[in-house]
Short mmCIF file of C-alpha atoms in Angstrom, two decimals:
data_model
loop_
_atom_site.label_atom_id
_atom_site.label_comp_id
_atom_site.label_asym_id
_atom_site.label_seq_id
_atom_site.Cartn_x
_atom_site.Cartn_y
_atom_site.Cartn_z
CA UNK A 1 -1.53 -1.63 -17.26
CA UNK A 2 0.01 1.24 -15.43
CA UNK A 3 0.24 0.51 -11.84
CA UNK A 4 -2.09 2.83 -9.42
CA UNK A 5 -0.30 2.54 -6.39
CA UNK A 6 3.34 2.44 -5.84
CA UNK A 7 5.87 1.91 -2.84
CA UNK A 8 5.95 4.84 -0.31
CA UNK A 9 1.83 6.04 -1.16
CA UNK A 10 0.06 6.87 1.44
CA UNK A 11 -3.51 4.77 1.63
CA UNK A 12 -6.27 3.54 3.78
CA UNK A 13 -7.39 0.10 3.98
CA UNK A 14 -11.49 -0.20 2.77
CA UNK A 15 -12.30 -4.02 3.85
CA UNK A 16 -10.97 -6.56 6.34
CA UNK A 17 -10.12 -7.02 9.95
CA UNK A 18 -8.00 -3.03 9.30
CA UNK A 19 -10.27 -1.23 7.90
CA UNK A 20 -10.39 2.27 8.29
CA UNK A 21 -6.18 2.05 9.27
CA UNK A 22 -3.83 4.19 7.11
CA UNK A 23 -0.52 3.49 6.36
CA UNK A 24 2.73 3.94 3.90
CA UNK A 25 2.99 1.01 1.28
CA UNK A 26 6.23 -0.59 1.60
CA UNK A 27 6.35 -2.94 -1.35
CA UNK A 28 4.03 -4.25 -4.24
CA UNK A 29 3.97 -7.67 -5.42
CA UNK A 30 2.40 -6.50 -9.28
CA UNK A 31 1.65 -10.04 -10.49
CA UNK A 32 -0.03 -11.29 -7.21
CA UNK A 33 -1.75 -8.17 -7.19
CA UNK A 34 -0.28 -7.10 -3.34
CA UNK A 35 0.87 -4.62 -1.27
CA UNK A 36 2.13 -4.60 1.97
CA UNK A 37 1.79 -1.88 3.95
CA UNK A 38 3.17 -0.38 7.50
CA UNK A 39 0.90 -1.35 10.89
CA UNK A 40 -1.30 -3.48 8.71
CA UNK A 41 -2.47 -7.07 8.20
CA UNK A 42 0.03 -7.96 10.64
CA UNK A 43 0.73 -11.28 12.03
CA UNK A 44 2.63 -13.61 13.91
CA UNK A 45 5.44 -15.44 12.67
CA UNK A 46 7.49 -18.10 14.64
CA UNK A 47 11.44 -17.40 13.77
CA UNK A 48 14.65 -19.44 15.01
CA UNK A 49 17.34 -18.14 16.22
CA UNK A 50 20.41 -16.95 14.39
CA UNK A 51 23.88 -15.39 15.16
CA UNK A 52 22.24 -12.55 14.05
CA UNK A 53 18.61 -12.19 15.75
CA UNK A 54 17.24 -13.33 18.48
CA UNK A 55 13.96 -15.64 17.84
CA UNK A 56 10.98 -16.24 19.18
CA UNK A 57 7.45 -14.19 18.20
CA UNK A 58 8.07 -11.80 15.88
CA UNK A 59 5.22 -9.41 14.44
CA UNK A 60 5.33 -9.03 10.58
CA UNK A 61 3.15 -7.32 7.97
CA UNK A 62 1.91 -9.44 5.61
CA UNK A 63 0.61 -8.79 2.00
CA UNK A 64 -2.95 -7.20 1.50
CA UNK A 65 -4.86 -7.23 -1.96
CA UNK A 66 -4.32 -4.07 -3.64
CA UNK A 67 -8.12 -3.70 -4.43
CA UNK A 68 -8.56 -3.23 -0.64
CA UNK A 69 -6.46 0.00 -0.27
CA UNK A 70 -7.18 3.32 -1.62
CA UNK A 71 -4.72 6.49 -1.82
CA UNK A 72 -5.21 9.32 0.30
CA UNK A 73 -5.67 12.47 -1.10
CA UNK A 74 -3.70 16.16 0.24
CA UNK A 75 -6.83 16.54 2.38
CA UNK A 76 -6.96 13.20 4.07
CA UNK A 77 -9.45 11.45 2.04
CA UNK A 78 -9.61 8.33 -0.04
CA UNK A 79 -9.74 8.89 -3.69
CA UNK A 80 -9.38 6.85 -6.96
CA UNK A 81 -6.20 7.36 -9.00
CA UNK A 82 -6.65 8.29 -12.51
CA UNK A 83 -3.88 8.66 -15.68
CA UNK A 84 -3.39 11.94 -17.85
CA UNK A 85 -0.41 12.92 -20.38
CA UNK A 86 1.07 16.33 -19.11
CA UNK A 87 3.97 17.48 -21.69
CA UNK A 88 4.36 14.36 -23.16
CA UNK A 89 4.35 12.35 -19.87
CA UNK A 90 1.89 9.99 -18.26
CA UNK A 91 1.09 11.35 -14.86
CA UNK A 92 -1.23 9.77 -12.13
CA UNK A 93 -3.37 12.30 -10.13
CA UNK A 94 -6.08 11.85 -7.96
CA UNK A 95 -9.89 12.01 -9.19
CA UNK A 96 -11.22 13.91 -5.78
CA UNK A 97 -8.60 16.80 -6.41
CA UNK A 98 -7.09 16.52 -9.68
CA UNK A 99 -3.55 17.03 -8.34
CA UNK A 100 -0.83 15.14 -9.43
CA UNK A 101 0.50 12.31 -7.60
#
């Protein structure tokens, strides 16, 4: 199946401790069905130093389930994504506005 959301979408998060939080997804993990996305989910994860970086606390975004997050539309709003063929191509555009992603 065609993947809905893709790296550098804009969505908002629907259900957990971030709802209501927008943000820019930064990677997908397809088969665990992730995402991780800027500013949210994020945690703290204990690092040792290096030659390179310092240590110590470092905040991290961590992966969030993809059925969580919905993309924003032009206007602002959340919206499903849905699949048409456009001269031969499979395009994804969103159901509120019918644009094309």
């Amino acid at each position: 199946m065609a993947a809905k959301l893709k790296k550098g979408d804009k969505v908002v998060v629907l259900a957990g401790k971030d709802k209501g939080k927008q943000g820019e997804i930064t990677a997908v993990f397809p088969k665990e069905n992730k995402a991780v996305v800027d500013g949210i989910n994020i945690a703290i994860r204990h690092t040792r130093q290096s030659q390179t970086s310092q240590g110590g606390r470092v905040a991290k975004a961590m992966p969030i389930d993809l059925s969580n997050l919905a993309l924003l539309d032009k206007n602002g709003k959340a919206t499903r994504v849905g699949f048409r063929v456009e001269d031969g191509n499979k395009v994804r555009f969103a159901k509120t506005t019918g644009d094309v992603i």
